[in-house]
PDB file of C-alpha atoms in Angstrom:
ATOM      1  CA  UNK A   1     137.558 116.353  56.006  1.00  0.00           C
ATOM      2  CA  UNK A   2     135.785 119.598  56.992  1.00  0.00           C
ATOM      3  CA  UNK A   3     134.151 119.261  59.508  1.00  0.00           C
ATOM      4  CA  UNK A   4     132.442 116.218  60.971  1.00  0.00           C
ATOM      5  CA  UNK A   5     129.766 114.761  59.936  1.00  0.00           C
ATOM      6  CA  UNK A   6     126.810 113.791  61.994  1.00  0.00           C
ATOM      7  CA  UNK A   7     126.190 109.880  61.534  1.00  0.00           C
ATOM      8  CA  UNK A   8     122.738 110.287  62.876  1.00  0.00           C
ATOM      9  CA  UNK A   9     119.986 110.477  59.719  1.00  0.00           C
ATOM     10  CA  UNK A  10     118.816 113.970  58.436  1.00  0.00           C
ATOM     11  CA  UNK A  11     115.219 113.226  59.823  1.00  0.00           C
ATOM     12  CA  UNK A  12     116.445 113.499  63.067  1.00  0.00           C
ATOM     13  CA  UNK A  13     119.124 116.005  63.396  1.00  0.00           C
ATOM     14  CA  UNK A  14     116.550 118.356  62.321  1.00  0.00           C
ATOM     15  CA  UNK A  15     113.587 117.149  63.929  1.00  0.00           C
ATOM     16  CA  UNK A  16     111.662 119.083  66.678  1.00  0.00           C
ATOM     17  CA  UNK A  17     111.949 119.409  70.007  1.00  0.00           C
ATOM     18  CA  UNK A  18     109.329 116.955  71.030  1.00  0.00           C
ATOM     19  CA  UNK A  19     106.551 117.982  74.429  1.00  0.00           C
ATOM     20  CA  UNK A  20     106.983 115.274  76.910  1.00  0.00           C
ATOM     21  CA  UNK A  21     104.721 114.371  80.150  1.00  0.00           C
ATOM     22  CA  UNK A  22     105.541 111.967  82.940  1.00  0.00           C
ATOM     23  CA  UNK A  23     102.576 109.964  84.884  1.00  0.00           C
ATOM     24  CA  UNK A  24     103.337 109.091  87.943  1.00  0.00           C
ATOM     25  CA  UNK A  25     100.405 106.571  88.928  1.00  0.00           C
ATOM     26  CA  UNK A  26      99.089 102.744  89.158  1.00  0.00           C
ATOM     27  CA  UNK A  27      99.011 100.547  86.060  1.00  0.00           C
ATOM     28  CA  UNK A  28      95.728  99.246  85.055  1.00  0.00           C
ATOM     29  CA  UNK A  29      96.014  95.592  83.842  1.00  0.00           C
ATOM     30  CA  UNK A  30      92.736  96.309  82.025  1.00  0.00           C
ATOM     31  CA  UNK A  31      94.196  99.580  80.198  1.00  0.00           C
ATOM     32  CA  UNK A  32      91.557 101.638  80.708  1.00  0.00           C
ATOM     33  CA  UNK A  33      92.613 104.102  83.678  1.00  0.00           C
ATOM     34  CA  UNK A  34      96.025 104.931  85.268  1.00  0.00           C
ATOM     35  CA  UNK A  35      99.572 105.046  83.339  1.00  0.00           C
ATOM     36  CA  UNK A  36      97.849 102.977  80.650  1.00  0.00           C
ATOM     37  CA  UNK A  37      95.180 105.805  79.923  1.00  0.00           C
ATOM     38  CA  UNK A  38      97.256 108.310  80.848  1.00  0.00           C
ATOM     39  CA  UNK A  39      99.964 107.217  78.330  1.00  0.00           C
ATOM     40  CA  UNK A  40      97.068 106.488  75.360  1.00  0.00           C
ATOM     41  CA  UNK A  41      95.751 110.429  76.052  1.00  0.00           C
ATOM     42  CA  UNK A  42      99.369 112.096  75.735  1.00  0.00           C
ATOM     43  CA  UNK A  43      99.958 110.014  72.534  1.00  0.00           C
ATOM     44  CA  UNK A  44      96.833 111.545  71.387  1.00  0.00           C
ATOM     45  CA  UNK A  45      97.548 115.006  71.945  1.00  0.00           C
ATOM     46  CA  UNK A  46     100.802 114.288  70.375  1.00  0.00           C
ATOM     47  CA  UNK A  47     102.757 114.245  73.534  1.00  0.00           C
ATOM     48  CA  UNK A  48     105.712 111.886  74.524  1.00  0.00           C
ATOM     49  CA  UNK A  49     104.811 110.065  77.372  1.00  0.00           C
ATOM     50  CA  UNK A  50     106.772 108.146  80.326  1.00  0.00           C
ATOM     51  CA  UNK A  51     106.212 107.120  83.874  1.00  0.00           C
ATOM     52  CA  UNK A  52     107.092 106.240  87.117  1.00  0.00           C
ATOM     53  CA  UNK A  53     104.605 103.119  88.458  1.00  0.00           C
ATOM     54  CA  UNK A  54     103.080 103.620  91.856  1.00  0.00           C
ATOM     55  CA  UNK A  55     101.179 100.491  91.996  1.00  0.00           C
ATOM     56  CA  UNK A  56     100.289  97.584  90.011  1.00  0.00           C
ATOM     57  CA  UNK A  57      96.616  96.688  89.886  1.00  0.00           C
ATOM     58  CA  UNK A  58      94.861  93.475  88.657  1.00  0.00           C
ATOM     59  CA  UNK A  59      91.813  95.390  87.469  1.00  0.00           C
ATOM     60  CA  UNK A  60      89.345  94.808  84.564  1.00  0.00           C
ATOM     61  CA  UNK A  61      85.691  96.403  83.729  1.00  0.00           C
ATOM     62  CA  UNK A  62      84.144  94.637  87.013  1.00  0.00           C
ATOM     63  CA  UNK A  63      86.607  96.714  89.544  1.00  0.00           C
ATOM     64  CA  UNK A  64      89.926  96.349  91.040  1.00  0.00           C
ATOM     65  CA  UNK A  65      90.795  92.737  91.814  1.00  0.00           C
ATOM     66  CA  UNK A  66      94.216  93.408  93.706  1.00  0.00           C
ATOM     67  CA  UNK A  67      96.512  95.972  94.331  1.00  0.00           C
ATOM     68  CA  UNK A  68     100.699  95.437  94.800  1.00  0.00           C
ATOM     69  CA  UNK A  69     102.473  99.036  95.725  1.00  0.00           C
ATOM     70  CA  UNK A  70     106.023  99.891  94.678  1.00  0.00           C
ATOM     71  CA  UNK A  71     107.951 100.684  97.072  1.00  0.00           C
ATOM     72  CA  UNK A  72     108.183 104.610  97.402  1.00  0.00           C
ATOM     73  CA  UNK A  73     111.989 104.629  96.702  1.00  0.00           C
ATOM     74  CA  UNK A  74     111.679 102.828  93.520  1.00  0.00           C
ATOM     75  CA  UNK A  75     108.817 105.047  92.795  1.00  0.00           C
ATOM     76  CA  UNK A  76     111.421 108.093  93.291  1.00  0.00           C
ATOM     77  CA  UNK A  77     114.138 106.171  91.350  1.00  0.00           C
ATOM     78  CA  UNK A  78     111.921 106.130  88.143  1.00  0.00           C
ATOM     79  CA  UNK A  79     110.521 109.383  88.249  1.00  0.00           C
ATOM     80  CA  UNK A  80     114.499 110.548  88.823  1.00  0.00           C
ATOM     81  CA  UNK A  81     116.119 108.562  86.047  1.00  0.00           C
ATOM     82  CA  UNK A  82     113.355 110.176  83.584  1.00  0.00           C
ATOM     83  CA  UNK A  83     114.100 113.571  84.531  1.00  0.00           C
ATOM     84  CA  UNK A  84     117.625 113.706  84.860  1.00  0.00           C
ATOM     85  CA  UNK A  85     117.921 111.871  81.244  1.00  0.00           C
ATOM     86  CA  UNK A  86     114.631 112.801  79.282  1.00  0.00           C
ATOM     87  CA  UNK A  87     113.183 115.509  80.626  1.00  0.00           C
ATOM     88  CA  UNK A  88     110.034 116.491  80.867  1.00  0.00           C
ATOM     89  CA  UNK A  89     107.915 119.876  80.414  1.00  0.00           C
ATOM     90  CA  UNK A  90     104.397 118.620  82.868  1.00  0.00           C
ATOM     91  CA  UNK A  91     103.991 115.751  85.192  1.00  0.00           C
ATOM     92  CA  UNK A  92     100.534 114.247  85.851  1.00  0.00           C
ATOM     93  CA  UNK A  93     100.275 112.113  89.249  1.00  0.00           C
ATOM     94  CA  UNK A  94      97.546 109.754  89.568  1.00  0.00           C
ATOM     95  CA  UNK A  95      97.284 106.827  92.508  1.00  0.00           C
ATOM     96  CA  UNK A  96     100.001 107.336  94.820  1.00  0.00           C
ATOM     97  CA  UNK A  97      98.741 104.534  97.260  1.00  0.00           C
ATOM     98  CA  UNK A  98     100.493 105.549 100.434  1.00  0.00           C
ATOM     99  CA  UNK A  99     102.337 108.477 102.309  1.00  0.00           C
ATOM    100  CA  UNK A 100     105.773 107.454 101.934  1.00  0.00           C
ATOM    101  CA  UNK A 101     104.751 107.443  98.160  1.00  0.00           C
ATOM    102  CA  UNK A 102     103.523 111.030  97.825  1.00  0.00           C
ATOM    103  CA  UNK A 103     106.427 112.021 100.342  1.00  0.00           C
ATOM    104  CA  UNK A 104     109.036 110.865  97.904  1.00  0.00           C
ATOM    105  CA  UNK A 105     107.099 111.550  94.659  1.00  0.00           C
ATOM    106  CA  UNK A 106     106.708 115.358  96.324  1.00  0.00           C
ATOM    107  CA  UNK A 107     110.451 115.697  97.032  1.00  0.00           C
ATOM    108  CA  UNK A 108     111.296 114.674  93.310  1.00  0.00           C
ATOM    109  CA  UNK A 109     109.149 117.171  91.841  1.00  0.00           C
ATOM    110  CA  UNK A 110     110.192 120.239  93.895  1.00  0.00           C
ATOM    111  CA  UNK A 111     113.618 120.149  92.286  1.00  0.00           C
ATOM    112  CA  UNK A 112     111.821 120.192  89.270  1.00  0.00           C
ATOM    113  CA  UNK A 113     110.023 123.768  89.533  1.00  0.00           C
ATOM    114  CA  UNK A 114     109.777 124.520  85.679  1.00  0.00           C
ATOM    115  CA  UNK A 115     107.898 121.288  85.083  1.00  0.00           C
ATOM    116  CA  UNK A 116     104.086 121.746  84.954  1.00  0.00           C
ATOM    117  CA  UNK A 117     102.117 120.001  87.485  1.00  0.00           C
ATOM    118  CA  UNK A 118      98.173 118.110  87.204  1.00  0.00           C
ATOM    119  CA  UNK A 119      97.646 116.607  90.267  1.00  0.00           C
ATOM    120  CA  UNK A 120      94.513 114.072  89.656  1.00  0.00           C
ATOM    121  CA  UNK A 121      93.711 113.602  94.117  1.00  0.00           C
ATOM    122  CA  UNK A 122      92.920 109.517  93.439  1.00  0.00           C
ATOM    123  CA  UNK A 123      91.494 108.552  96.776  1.00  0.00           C
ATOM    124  CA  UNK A 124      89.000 105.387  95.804  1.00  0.00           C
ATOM    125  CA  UNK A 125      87.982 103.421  93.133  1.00  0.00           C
ATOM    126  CA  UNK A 126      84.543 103.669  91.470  1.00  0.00           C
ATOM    127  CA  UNK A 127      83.439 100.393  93.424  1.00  0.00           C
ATOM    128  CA  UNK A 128      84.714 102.168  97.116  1.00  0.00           C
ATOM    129  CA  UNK A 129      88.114 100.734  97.286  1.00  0.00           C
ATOM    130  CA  UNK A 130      90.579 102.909  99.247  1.00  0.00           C
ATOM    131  CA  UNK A 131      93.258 104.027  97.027  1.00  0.00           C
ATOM    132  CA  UNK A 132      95.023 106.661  99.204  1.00  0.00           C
ATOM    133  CA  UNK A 133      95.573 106.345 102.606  1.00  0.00           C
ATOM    134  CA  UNK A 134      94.438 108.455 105.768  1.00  0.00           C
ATOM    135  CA  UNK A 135      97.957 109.871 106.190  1.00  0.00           C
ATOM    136  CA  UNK A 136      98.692 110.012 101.838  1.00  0.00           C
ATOM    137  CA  UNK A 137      96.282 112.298 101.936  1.00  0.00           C
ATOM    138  CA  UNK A 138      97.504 114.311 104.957  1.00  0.00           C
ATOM    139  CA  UNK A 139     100.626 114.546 103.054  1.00  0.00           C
ATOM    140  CA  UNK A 140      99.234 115.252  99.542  1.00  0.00           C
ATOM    141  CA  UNK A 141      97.661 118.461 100.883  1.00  0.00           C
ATOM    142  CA  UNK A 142     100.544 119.378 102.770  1.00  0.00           C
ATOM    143  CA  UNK A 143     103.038 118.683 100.483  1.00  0.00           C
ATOM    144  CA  UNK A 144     102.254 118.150  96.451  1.00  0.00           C
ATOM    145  CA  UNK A 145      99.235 120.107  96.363  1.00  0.00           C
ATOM    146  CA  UNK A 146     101.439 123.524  96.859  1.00  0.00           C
ATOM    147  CA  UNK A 147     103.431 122.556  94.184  1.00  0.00           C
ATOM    148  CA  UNK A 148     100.338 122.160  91.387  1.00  0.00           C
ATOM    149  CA  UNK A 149      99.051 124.251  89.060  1.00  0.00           C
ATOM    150  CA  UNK A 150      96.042 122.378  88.957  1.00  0.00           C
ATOM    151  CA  UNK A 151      94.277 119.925  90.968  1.00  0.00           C
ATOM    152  CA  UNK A 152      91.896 117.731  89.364  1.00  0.00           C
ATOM    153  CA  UNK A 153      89.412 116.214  92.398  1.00  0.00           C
ATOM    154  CA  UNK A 154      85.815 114.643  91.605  1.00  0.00           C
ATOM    155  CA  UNK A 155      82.787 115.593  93.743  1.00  0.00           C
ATOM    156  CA  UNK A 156      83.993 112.741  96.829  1.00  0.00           C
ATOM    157  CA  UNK A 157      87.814 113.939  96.381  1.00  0.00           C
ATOM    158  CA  UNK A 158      86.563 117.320  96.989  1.00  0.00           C
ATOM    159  CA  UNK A 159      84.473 116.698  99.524  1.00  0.00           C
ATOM    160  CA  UNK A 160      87.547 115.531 101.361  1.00  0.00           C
ATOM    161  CA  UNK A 161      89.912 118.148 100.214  1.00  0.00           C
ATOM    162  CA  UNK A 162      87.302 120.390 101.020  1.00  0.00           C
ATOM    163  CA  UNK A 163      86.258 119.447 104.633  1.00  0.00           C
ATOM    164  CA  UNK A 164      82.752 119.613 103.788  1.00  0.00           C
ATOM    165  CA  UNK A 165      79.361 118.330 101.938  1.00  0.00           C
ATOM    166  CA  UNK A 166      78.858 119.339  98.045  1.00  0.00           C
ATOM    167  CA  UNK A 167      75.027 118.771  97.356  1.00  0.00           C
ATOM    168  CA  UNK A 168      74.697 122.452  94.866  1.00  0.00           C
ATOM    169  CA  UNK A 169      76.195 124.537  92.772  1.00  0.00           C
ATOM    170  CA  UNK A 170      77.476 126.986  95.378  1.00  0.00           C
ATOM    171  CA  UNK A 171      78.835 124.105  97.672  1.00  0.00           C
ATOM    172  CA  UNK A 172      80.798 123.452  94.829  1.00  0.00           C
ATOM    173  CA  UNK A 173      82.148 126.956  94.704  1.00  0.00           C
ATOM    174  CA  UNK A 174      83.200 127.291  97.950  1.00  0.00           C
ATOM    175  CA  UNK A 175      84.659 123.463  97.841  1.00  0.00           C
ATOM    176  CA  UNK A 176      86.997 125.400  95.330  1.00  0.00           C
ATOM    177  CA  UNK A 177      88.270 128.147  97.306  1.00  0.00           C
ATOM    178  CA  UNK A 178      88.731 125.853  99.972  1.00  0.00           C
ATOM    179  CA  UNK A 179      91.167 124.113  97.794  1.00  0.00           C
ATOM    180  CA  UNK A 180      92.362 126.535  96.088  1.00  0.00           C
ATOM    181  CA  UNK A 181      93.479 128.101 100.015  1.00  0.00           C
ATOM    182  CA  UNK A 182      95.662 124.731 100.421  1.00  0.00           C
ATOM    183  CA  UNK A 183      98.060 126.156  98.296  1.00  0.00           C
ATOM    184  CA  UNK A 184      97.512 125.232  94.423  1.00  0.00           C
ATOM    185  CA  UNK A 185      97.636 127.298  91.500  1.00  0.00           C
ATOM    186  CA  UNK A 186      93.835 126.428  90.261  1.00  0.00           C
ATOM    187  CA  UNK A 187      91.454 123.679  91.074  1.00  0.00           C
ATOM    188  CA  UNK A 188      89.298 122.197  88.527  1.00  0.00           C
ATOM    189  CA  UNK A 189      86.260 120.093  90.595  1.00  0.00           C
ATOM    190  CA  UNK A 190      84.335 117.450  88.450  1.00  0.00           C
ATOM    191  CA  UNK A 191      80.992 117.792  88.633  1.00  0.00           C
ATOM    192  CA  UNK A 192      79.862 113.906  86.771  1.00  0.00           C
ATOM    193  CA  UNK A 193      79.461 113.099  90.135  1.00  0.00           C
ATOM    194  CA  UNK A 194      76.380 115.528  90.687  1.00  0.00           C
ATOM    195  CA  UNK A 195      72.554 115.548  88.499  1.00  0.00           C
ATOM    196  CA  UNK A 196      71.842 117.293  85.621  1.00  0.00           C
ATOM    197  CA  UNK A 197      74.237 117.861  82.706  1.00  0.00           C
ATOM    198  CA  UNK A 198      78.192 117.021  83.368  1.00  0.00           C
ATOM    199  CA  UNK A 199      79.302 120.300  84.999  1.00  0.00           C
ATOM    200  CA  UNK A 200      82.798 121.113  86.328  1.00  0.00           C
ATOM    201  CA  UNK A 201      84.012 124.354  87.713  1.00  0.00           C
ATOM    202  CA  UNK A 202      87.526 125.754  87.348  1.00  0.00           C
ATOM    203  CA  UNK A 203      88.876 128.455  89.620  1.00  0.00           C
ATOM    204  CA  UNK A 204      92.128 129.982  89.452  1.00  0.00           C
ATOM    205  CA  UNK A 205      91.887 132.338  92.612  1.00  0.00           C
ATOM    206  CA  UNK A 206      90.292 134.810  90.251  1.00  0.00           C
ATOM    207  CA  UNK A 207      87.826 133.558  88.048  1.00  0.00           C
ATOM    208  CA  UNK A 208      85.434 131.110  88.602  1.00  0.00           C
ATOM    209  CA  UNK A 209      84.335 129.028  84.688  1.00  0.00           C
ATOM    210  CA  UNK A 210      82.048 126.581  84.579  1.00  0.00           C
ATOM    211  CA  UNK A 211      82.565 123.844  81.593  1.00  0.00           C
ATOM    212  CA  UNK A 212      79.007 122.300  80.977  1.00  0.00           C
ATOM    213  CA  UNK A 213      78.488 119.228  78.450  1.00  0.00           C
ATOM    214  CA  UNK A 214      75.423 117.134  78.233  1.00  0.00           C
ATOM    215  CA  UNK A 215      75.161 113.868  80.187  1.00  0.00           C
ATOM    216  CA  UNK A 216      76.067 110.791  77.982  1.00  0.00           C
ATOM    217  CA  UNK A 217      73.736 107.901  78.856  1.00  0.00           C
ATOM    218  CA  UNK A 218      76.320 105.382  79.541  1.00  0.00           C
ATOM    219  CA  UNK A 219      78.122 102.881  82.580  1.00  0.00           C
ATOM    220  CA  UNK A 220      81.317 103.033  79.826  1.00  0.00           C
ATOM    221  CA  UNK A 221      83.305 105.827  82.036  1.00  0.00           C
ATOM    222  CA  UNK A 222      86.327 103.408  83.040  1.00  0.00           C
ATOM    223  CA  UNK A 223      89.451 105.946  83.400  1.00  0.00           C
ATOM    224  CA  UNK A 224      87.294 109.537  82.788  1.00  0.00           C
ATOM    225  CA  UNK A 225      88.962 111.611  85.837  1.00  0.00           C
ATOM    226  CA  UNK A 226      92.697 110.250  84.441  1.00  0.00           C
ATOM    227  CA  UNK A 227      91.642 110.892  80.960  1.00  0.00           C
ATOM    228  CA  UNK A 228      90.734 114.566  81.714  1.00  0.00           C
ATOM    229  CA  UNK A 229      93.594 115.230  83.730  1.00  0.00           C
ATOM    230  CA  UNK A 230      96.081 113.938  80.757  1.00  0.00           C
ATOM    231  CA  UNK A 231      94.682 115.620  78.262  1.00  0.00           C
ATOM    232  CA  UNK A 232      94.547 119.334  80.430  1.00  0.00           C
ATOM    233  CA  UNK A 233      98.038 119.267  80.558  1.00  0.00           C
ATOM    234  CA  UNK A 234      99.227 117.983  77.305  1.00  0.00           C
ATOM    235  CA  UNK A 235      97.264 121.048  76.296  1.00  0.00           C
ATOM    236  CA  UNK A 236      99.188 123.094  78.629  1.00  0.00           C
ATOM    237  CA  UNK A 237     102.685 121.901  77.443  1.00  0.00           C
ATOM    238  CA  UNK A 238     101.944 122.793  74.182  1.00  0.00           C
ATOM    239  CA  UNK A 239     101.719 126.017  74.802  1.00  0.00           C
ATOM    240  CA  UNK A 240      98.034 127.025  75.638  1.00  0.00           C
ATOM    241  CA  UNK A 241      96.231 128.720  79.009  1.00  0.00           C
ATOM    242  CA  UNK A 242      95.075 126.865  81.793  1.00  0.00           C
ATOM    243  CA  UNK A 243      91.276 128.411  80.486  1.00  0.00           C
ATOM    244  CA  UNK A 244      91.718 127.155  77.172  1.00  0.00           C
ATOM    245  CA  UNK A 245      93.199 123.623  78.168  1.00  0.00           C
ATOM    246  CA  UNK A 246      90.184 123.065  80.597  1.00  0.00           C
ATOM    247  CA  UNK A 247      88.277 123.551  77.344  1.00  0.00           C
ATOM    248  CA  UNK A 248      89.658 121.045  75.342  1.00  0.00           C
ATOM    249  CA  UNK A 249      90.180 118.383  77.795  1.00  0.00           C
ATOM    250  CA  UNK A 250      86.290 118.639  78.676  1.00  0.00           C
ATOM    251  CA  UNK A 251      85.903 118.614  75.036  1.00  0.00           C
ATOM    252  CA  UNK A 252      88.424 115.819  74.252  1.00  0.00           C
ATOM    253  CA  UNK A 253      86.500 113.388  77.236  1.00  0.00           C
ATOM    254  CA  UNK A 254      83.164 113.673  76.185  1.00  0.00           C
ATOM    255  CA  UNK A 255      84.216 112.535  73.143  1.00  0.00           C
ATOM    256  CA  UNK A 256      86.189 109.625  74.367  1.00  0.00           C
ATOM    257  CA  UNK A 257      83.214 108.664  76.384  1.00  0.00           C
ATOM    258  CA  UNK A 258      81.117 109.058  73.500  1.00  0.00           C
ATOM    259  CA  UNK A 259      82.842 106.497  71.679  1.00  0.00           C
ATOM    260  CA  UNK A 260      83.427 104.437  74.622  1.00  0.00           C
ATOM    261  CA  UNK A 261      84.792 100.522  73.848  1.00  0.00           C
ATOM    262  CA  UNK A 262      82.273  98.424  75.969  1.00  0.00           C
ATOM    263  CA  UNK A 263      84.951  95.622  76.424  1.00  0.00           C
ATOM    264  CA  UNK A 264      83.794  93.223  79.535  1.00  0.00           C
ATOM    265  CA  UNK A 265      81.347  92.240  81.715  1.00  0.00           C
ATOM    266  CA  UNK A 266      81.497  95.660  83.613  1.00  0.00           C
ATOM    267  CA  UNK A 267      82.392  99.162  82.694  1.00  0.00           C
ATOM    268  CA  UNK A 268      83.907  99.519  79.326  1.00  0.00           C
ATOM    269  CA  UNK A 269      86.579 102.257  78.549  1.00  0.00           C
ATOM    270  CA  UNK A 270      87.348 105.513  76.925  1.00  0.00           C
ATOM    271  CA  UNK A 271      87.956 105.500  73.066  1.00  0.00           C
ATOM    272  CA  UNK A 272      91.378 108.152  73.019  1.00  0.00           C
ATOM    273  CA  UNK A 273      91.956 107.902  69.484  1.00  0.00           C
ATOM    274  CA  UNK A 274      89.136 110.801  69.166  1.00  0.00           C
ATOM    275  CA  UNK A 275      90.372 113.081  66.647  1.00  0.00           C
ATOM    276  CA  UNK A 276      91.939 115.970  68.499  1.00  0.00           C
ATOM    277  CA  UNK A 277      90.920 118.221  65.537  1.00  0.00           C
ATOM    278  CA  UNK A 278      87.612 117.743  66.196  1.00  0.00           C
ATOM    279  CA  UNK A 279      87.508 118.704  69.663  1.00  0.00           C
TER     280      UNK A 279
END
């Protein structure tokens, strides 16, 4: 013989390298929001996706129902045993429940410093449940915030970031140096939150961009922020700005909300099969 020969099929000795993302955040029994949506937008972009599960939720289109944390260790094991097999090129965190949580899920990623970094700051549900505590959040700015290159915070999750009240346009833009100061590369606030047309501001330190679509009459926004987040950095891990991935995750949401699925009684969900081309 010369040589030996590979006993794994031609497709895949020569097949690409493939981008891969890791979500580190609740499960959504309804499938709308969390790893589920988070999983369903990198698939979309194609992405290959894995995760490490905070929290399991019983959750549907009415609200959250329940919540049942896992412990932080075993949130660290999975987000470890990913990384040191798989790899990944960004993570994307999402509900990290408590401060032991973000403590551990913090610690993982620092060893990971090549690994791109969406931090989506989930603090509450849409109905006012607490999904982060006093202390997680104490510990998110301290500690996993530095390590971002974006933060992803609605108008309430930067009012808290923030330390203050975000009623105008130029509240908004000092809510995002204010963030930006706790130590993150760039901070992208959602403005769906606020009147008028669906307006969010990105600012890297430098530049401050508004990204401006027209309000979509609809209560079928189940799993928007996570949506937004996922699809920012699949853009960025295959290979394009922080600017231009800002663009086509605003562009890639309002099209999944667009097409919402109005499944249940309450708040249907995102449609992520949008075609990508098309945003």
């Amino acid at each position: 013989m010369k040589g030996r020969v590979s006993s794994l099929p031609f497709f895949m000795r020569h097949r690409p390298a493939v981008p891969r993302a890791v979500t580190v955040a609740g499960s959504d029994s309804g499938g709308g929001a969390g790893i589920q949506a988070d999983l369903k937008t990198f698939s979309a972009f194609g992405v290959y996706g894995m995760s490490a599960v905070t929290a399991v939720t019983a959750q549907n289109s009415t609200g959250v129902h329940g919540i049942f944390a896992v412990p932080p260790a075993f949130v660290r094991r999975q987000l470890e045993a990913v990384l040191s097999d798989m790899g990944a090129d960004g993570i994307k965190t999402g509900m990290l429940c408590d401060a032991d949580t973000v403590h551990a899920v913090a610690g993982c990623i620092r060893k990971h410093v090549k690994v791109r970094l969406v931090v989506d700051p989930v603090m509450a549900s849409t109905e006012g449940r607490p999904l982060l505590s006093k202390k997680g959040i104490a510990v998110l700015v301290a500690e996993l915030l530095p390590l971002a290159d974006l933060v992803t915070p609605n108008i309430a999750e930067a009012e808290i970031l923030s330390g203050m009240r975000i009623g105008a346009e130029s509240d908004v833009r000092l809510a995002a140096e204010r963030i930006f100061g706790l130590g993150c590369a760039a901070v992208l606030i959602k403005g769906g939150h606020l009147k008028g047309d669906a307006t969010d501001l990105l600012f890297d330190g430098k530049e401050m961009t508004t990204l401006t679509a027209a309000r979509i009459a609809t209560r079928h926004t189940h799993g928007t922020g996570c949506t937004y987040s996922a699809a920012i950095l699949s853009s960025m891990i295959l290979g394009r700005t922080l600017a231009e991935s800002a663009g086509i995750g605003k562009r890639f949401v309002t099209a999944a909300i667009r097409h919402a699925i109005p499944l249940g009684r309450g708040r249907g969900t995102l449609d992520r099969s949008v075609c990508i081309g098309s945003v």
